[in-house]
Amino acid sequence: GVAATAGGTRVQDENDAAAARASREAEQLEIHKLSLGMLQHVVIHRVASVFLSPRNVPSLEQILKFVSDAACGAPDFVVRRACAQFFRGLIKWWGGGMTTGTTTVAAAAGPGELTTAVQSGFLRFVYDVFLPASAASMLDPSFEECDAMHARYLAEVGTIIAILKSLRGAEEFERE
């Protein structure tokens, strides 16, 4: 009887540990979704200038990577589409032509300064990281273009490319 009890306790402990891990993973996923949703709302509600504050600019690349990773790799296509909308919004505000110095971000986007260095870095990230990763995610065998949410994601990325072409011209796509 003692051996059975010890073995049963071990199985119960393993089950408890697995349940605790699953609970932590679910909690982390929910926090991840909430964080992405908050970032998307910042852009949608035209207050993306907060990303340009002296406190936030140093973290901008990490923010872009966080959203891009989810846009191209989240298992939930609702999350992917929301992340693509984040990029679409930023591209609308930050994708226009700039020649020198700084420019005031469009009044609708909120106050702030978008330097050419930040804009250039942002656009390089879009062209070098986000768009290739988006294309790769759509080439994955699990991508089903006939699925409604997958098709919406595809349309969102297509809209992003169309906006970039409209704002930046086709030459941007022909480089490199």
Tab-separated table of C-alpha atoms in Angstrom:
chain	number	residue	atom	x	y	z
A	1	GLY	CA	0.000	0.000	0.000
A	2	VAL	CA	2.864	2.425	0.714
A	3	ALA	CA	4.359	2.115	-2.788
A	4	ALA	CA	0.981	2.811	-4.396
A	5	THR	CA	0.490	5.902	-2.275
A	6	ALA	CA	3.965	7.241	-3.064
A	7	GLY	CA	3.431	6.588	-6.789
A	8	GLY	CA	-0.017	8.178	-6.684
A	9	THR	CA	1.415	11.249	-4.967
A	10	ARG	CA	4.111	11.541	-7.626
A	11	VAL	CA	1.512	11.382	-10.418
A	12	GLN	CA	-0.625	13.964	-8.607
A	13	ASP	CA	2.420	16.235	-8.174
A	14	GLU	CA	3.231	15.923	-11.884
A	15	ASN	CA	-0.386	16.688	-12.780
A	16	ASP	CA	-0.385	19.720	-10.459
A	17	ALA	CA	2.886	20.970	-11.974
A	18	ALA	CA	1.524	20.546	-15.514
A	19	ALA	CA	-1.680	22.364	-14.569
A	20	ALA	CA	0.330	25.186	-12.983
A	21	ARG	CA	2.493	25.489	-16.139
A	22	ALA	CA	-0.585	25.554	-18.365
A	23	SER	CA	-2.161	28.205	-16.151
A	24	ARG	CA	1.002	30.359	-16.260
A	25	GLU	CA	1.206	30.004	-20.050
A	26	ALA	CA	-2.452	30.973	-20.442
A	27	GLU	CA	-1.915	33.955	-18.151
A	28	GLN	CA	1.185	35.050	-20.102
A	29	LEU	CA	-0.718	34.723	-23.377
A	30	GLU	CA	-3.523	36.879	-22.007
A	31	ILE	CA	-1.046	39.539	-20.811
A	32	HIS	CA	0.601	39.394	-24.246
A	33	LYS	CA	-2.785	39.953	-25.954
A	34	LEU	CA	-3.656	42.830	-23.606
A	35	SER	CA	-0.305	44.502	-24.255
A	36	LEU	CA	-0.750	44.179	-28.015
A	37	GLY	CA	-4.302	45.495	-27.759
A	38	MET	CA	-3.122	48.510	-25.795
A	39	LEU	CA	-0.437	49.293	-28.385
A	40	GLN	CA	-2.967	48.937	-31.196
A	41	HIS	CA	-5.350	51.320	-29.406
A	42	VAL	CA	-2.590	53.891	-28.998
A	43	VAL	CA	-2.201	53.933	-32.780
A	44	ILE	CA	-5.896	53.674	-33.672
A	45	HIS	CA	-6.808	56.528	-31.324
A	46	ARG	CA	-4.131	58.704	-32.900
A	47	VAL	CA	-1.847	59.140	-29.921
A	48	ALA	CA	1.140	57.335	-31.423
A	49	SER	CA	3.216	60.410	-30.659
A	50	VAL	CA	3.732	58.891	-27.191
A	51	PHE	CA	6.187	56.548	-28.903
A	52	LEU	CA	8.224	59.628	-29.865
A	53	SER	CA	8.733	60.951	-26.344
A	54	PRO	CA	12.339	61.052	-25.102
A	55	ARG	CA	11.449	58.277	-22.653
A	56	ASN	CA	9.919	55.962	-25.281
A	57	VAL	CA	12.025	56.483	-28.430
A	58	PRO	CA	14.846	54.251	-27.114
A	59	SER	CA	12.297	51.415	-26.775
A	60	LEU	CA	10.623	51.943	-30.149
A	61	GLU	CA	12.504	49.150	-31.921
A	62	GLN	CA	11.619	46.696	-29.126
A	63	ILE	CA	7.962	47.742	-29.376
A	64	LEU	CA	8.009	47.276	-33.149
A	65	LYS	CA	9.637	43.842	-32.784
A	66	PHE	CA	7.114	42.782	-30.137
A	67	VAL	CA	4.186	43.721	-32.394
A	68	SER	CA	5.829	42.362	-35.552
A	69	ASP	CA	6.531	38.994	-33.910
A	70	ALA	CA	2.864	38.722	-32.954
A	71	ALA	CA	1.684	39.985	-36.355
A	72	CYS	CA	3.642	37.255	-38.088
A	73	GLY	CA	3.609	34.417	-35.606
A	74	ALA	CA	0.677	34.553	-33.202
A	75	PRO	CA	-1.512	31.465	-33.499
A	76	ASP	CA	-4.627	33.659	-33.261
A	77	PHE	CA	-5.279	35.490	-36.539
A	78	VAL	CA	-7.426	38.074	-34.753
A	79	VAL	CA	-4.235	39.064	-32.906
A	80	ARG	CA	-2.219	39.002	-36.141
A	81	ARG	CA	-4.701	41.284	-37.885
A	82	ALA	CA	-4.767	43.715	-34.939
A	83	CYS	CA	-0.968	43.870	-35.034
A	84	ALA	CA	-1.009	44.489	-38.778
A	85	GLN	CA	-3.476	47.331	-38.115
A	86	PHE	CA	-0.925	48.766	-35.666
A	87	PHE	CA	1.634	48.929	-38.477
A	88	ARG	CA	-0.907	50.273	-40.955
A	89	GLY	CA	-1.731	53.137	-38.590
A	90	LEU	CA	1.901	54.014	-37.936
A	91	ILE	CA	2.698	53.871	-41.643
A	92	LYS	CA	-0.153	56.289	-42.351
A	93	TRP	CA	1.273	58.765	-39.813
A	94	TRP	CA	5.000	58.171	-40.192
A	95	GLY	CA	5.348	56.920	-43.759
A	96	GLY	CA	5.090	60.209	-45.639
A	97	GLY	CA	8.012	61.894	-47.339
A	98	MET	CA	10.413	63.909	-45.203
A	99	THR	CA	13.479	65.644	-46.493
A	100	THR	CA	15.307	67.301	-43.593
A	101	GLY	CA	15.307	67.804	-39.835
A	102	THR	CA	12.079	67.112	-38.010
A	103	THR	CA	8.462	67.582	-38.779
A	104	THR	CA	5.517	67.890	-36.486
A	105	VAL	CA	3.456	64.750	-36.563
A	106	ALA	CA	0.023	65.325	-38.070
A	107	ALA	CA	-2.252	67.069	-35.591
A	108	ALA	CA	-4.582	64.080	-35.623
A	109	ALA	CA	-1.730	61.873	-34.436
A	110	GLY	CA	-1.007	64.092	-31.458
A	111	PRO	CA	1.872	66.420	-30.675
A	112	GLY	CA	5.435	65.252	-31.060
A	113	GLU	CA	8.466	65.332	-33.262
A	114	LEU	CA	9.205	62.662	-35.827
A	115	THR	CA	12.853	62.961	-36.761
A	116	THR	CA	14.131	61.723	-40.080
A	117	ALA	CA	16.289	59.238	-38.157
A	118	VAL	CA	13.252	57.763	-36.370
A	119	GLN	CA	11.223	57.729	-39.571
A	120	SER	CA	14.056	56.124	-41.504
A	121	GLY	CA	14.561	53.495	-38.794
A	122	PHE	CA	10.846	52.796	-38.692
A	123	LEU	CA	10.606	52.370	-42.463
A	124	ARG	CA	13.723	50.166	-42.523
A	125	PHE	CA	12.088	47.991	-39.880
A	126	VAL	CA	8.897	47.746	-41.936
A	127	TYR	CA	10.769	46.868	-45.145
A	128	ASP	CA	13.463	44.642	-43.628
A	129	VAL	CA	11.600	42.883	-40.803
A	130	PHE	CA	7.820	43.250	-40.816
A	131	LEU	CA	7.013	42.784	-44.518
A	132	PRO	CA	9.351	39.792	-45.092
A	133	ALA	CA	8.074	38.107	-41.910
A	134	SER	CA	4.471	38.764	-42.974
A	135	ALA	CA	5.129	37.226	-46.376
A	136	ALA	CA	6.845	34.220	-44.776
A	137	SER	CA	3.904	33.706	-42.420
A	138	MET	CA	1.521	33.631	-45.380
A	139	LEU	CA	3.723	31.066	-47.144
A	140	ASP	CA	3.546	28.748	-44.148
A	141	PRO	CA	1.582	25.563	-44.970
A	142	SER	CA	-0.825	26.294	-42.102
A	143	PHE	CA	-1.941	29.560	-43.772
A	144	GLU	CA	-5.352	29.062	-45.395
A	145	GLU	CA	-6.243	32.031	-47.604
A	146	CYS	CA	-9.833	30.740	-47.832
A	147	ASP	CA	-10.243	31.030	-44.054
A	148	ALA	CA	-12.014	34.306	-43.238
A	149	MET	CA	-9.536	35.524	-40.603
A	150	HIS	CA	-6.514	34.493	-42.670
A	151	ALA	CA	-8.009	36.349	-45.660
A	152	ARG	CA	-8.545	39.473	-43.537
A	153	TYR	CA	-4.920	39.338	-42.430
A	154	LEU	CA	-3.833	38.965	-46.051
A	155	ALA	CA	-5.983	41.975	-46.992
A	156	GLU	CA	-4.500	44.013	-44.127
A	157	VAL	CA	-0.935	43.317	-45.286
A	158	GLY	CA	-1.971	44.139	-48.857
A	159	THR	CA	-3.401	47.449	-47.648
A	160	ILE	CA	-0.126	48.204	-45.873
A	161	ILE	CA	1.802	47.632	-49.105
A	162	ALA	CA	-0.648	49.836	-51.031
A	163	ILE	CA	-0.294	52.638	-48.448
A	164	LEU	CA	3.501	52.397	-48.585
A	165	LYS	CA	3.424	52.566	-52.376
A	166	SER	CA	1.090	55.559	-52.253
A	167	LEU	CA	3.185	57.427	-49.672
A	168	ARG	CA	6.685	56.365	-50.680
A	169	GLY	CA	6.450	55.331	-54.324
A	170	ALA	CA	7.307	52.032	-55.964
A	171	GLU	CA	11.076	52.750	-55.827
A	172	GLU	CA	11.106	51.808	-52.129
A	173	PHE	CA	10.157	48.241	-53.057
A	174	GLU	CA	12.709	48.014	-55.843
A	175	ARG	CA	15.700	48.755	-53.580
A	176	GLU	CA	17.788	45.841	-52.369
